[in-house]
Coordinates of C-alpha atoms in Angstrom, one line a residue:
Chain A
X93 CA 5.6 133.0 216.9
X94 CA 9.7 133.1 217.9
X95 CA 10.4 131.9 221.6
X96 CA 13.2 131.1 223.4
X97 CA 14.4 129.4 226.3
X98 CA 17.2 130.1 228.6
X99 CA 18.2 126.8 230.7
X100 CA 19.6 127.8 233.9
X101 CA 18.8 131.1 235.9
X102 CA 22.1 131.2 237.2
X103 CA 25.6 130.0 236.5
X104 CA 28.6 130.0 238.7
X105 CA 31.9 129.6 237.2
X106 CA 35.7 130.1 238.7
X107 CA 38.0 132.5 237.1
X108 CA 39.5 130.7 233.8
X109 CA 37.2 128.2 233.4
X110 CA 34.6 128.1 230.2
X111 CA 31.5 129.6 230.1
X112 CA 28.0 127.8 228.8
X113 CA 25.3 129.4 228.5
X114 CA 22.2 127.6 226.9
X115 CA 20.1 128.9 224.8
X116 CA 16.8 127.0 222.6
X117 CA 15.0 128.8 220.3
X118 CA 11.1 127.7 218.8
X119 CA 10.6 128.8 215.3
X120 CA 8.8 127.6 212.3
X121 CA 11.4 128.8 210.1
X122 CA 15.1 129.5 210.3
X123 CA 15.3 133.0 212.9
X124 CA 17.5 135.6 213.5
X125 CA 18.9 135.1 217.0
X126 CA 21.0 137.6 219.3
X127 CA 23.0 137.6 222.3
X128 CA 23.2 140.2 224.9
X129 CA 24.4 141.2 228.1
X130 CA 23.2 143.4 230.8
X131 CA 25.8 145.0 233.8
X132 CA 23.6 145.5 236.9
X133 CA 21.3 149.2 236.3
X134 CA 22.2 149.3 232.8
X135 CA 21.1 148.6 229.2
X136 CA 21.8 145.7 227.2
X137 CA 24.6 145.6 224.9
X138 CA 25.2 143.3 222.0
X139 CA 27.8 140.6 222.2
X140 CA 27.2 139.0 218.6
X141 CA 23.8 138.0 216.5
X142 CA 23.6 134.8 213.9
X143 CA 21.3 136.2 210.9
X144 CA 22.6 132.7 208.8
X145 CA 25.8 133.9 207.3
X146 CA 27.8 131.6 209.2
X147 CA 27.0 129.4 212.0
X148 CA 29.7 130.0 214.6
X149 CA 29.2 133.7 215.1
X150 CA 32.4 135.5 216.6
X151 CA 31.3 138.6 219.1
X152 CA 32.9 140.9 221.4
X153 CA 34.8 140.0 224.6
X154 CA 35.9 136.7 223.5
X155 CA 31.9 135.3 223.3
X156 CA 31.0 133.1 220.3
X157 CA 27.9 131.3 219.8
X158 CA 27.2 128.1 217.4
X159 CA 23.8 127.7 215.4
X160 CA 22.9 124.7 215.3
X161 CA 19.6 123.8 213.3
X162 CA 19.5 120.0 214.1
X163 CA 19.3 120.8 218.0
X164 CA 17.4 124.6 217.8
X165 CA 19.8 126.1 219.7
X166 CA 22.5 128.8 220.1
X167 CA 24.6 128.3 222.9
X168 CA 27.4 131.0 223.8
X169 CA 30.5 130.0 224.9
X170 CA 34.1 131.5 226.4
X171 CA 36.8 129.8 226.4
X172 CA 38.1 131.1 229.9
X173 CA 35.8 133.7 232.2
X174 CA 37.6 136.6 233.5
X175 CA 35.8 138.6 236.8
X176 CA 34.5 141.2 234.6
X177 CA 32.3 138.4 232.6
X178 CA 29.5 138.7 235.6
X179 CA 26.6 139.9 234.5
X180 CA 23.1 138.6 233.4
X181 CA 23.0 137.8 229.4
X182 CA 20.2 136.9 227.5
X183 CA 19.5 135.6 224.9
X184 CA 16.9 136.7 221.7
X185 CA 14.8 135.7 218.9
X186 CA 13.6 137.6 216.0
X187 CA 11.5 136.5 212.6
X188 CA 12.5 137.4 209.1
X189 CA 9.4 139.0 208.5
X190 CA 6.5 141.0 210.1
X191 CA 7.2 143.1 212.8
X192 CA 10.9 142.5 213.8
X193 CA 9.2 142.6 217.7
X194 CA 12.5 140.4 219.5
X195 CA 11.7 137.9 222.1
X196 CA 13.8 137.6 224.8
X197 CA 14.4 134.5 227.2
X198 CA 14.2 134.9 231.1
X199 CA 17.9 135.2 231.1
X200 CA 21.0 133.8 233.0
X201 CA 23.0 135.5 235.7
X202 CA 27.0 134.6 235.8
X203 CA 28.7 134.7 238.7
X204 CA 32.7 134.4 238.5
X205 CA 34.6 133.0 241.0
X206 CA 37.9 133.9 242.0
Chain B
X1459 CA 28.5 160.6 219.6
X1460 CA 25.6 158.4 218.5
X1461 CA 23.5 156.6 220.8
X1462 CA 20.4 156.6 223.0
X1463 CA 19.6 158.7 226.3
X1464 CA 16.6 158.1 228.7
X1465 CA 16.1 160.7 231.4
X1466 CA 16.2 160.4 234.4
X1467 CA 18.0 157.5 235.5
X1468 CA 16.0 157.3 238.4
X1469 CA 12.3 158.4 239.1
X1470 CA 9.9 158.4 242.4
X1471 CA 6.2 158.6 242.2
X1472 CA 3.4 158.6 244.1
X1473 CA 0.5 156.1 243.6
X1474 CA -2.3 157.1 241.4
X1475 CA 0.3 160.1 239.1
X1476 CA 1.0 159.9 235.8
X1477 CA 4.5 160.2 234.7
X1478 CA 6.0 160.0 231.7
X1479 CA 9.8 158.2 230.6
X1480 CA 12.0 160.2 228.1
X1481 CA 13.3 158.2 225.3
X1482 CA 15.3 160.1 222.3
X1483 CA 18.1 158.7 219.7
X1484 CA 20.3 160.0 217.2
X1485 CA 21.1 157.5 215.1
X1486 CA 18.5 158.1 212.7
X1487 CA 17.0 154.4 213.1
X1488 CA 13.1 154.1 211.8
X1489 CA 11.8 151.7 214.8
X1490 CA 11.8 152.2 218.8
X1491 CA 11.1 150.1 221.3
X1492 CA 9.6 150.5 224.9
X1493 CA 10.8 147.2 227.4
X1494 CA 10.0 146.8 231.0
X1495 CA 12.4 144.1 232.9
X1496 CA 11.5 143.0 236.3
X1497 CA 13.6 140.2 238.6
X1498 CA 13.6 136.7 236.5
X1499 CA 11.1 137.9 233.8
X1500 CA 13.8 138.6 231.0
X1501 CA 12.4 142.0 228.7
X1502 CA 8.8 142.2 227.9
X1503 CA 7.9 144.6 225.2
X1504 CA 5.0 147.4 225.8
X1505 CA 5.2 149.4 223.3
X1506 CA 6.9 150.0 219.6
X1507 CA 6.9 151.9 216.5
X1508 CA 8.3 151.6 212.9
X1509 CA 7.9 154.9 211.5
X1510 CA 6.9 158.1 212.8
X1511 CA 3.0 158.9 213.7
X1512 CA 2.3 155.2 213.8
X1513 CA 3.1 152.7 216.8
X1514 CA 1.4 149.4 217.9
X1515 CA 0.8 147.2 221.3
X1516 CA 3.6 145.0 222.5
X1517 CA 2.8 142.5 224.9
X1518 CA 2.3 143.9 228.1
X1519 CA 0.3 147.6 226.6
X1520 CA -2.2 147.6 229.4
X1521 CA -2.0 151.1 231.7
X1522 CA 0.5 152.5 229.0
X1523 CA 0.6 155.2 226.4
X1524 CA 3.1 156.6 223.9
X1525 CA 3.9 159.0 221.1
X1526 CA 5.8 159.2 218.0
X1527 CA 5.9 162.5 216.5
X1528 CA 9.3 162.8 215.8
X1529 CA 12.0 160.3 214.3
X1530 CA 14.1 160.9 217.3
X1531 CA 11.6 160.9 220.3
X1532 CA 10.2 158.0 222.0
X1533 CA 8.4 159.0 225.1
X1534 CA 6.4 156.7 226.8
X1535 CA 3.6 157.6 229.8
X1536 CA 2.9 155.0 233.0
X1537 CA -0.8 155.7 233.5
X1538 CA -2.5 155.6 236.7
X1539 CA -4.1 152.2 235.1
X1540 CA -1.0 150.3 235.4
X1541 CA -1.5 148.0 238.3
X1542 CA 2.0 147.4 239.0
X1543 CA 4.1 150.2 237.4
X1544 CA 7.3 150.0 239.7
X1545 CA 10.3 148.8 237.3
X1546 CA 13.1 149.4 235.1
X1547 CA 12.4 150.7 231.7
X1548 CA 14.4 150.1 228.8
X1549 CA 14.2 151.8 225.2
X1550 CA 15.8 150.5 222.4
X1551 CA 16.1 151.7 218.4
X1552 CA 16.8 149.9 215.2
X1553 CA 17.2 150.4 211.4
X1554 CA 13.5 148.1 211.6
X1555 CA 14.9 144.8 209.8
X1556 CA 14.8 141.6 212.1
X1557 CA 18.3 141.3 211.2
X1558 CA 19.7 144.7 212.7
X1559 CA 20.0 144.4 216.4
X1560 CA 18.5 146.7 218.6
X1561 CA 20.6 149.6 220.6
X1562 CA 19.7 149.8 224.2
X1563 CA 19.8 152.8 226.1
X1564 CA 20.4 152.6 229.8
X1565 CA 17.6 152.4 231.5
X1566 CA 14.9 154.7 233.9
X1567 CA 14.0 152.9 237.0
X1568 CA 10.3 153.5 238.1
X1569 CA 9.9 153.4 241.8
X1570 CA 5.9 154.1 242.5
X1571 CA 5.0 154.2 246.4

């Protein structure tokens, strides 16, 4: 079965700065993985999935993500974090086969700073 | 506009009532998806189906119940048997390919005093 883990429940960055947020993923063979992000009393919205076409994956909102295989892991990255980059995002696993159930880590909250 | 719409937003219960979430979608996607999200847990999946009339367990299935008699309807009932039924609720769709993301809709939260 597909698991991932988020490392750090919460991140605080200032305004400008770059945004890290890690992401490991356990999987007997190569997965589908997905990020998304969740404003406070909504649903989640996609910022950008890697399904192997390339591995730096390009989303919305200036995100990108790089799959690495070596390391298991798909960290998403901006280059500078504007206020409206606060939210919660999580991140998502999926098989190539079966039941396409997603798994989703425990997530990580951003906090911008001014 | 295409998209997905739970009713209502918000929803009070008393202890011991069954009450069923609405979940529909019109963008004609073959699999939906019943979440529940609580503080620091991430999404934990009750409930999903693939095709209409059929529908299996997720992970957390214990005090639910749902339905899925139409393409576009989703509805999933919080039993009397769930121990610890205040939450938010998402539902999601997809095409039913790993690869295809899932569309959220925006959420019902549960409040059960």
């Amino acid at each position: 079965a597909q698991s991932v883990t988020q490392l750090g429940s919460h991140v605080s960055v200032s305004e400008g700065a770059l945004v890290l947020l890690r992401c490991n993923y356990s999987s007997s063979v190569p997965p589908y993985l997905f990020w998304y992000v969740q404003y406070p009393n909504q649903g989640l919205q996609l910022l950008l999935k890697y399904t192997s076409a390339a591995t730096l994956v390009k989303g919305i909102n200036g995100f990108e993500a790089e799959f690495k295989k070596s390391e298991t892991s798909f960290h998403l990255t901006k280059p500078s974090a504007h206020m409206s980059d606060a939210a919660e995002y999580f991140c998502a696993v999926t098989g190539r086969s079966g039941d396409y159930k997603l798994s989703f880590g425990a997530g990580t909250t951003v906090t911008v700073r001014a | 506009d295409g998209g997905i719409t739970q009713s209502p937003k918000y929803l009070f219960r008393k202890e011991g009532q069954n009450v069923t979430l609405s979940c529909e979608q019109n963008l004609n996607h073959d699999a939906m998806y019943w979440y529940r999200q609580d503080p620091g847990q991430g999404l934990r999946l009750i409930y999903y189906s693939q095709i209409v009339n059929d529908f299996q367990k997720g992970d957390i299935a214990e005090g639910y119940s749902v339905s899925r008699e139409k393409k576009e309807s989703f509805p999933l009932t919080v039993t009397s048997a769930q121990k610890n039924p205040t939450a938010f609720y998402l539902c999601a769709s997809s095409m039913g390919t790993g690869r295809n993301e899932q569309y959220f809709g925006p959420g019902t939260r549960l409040t059960v005093t």
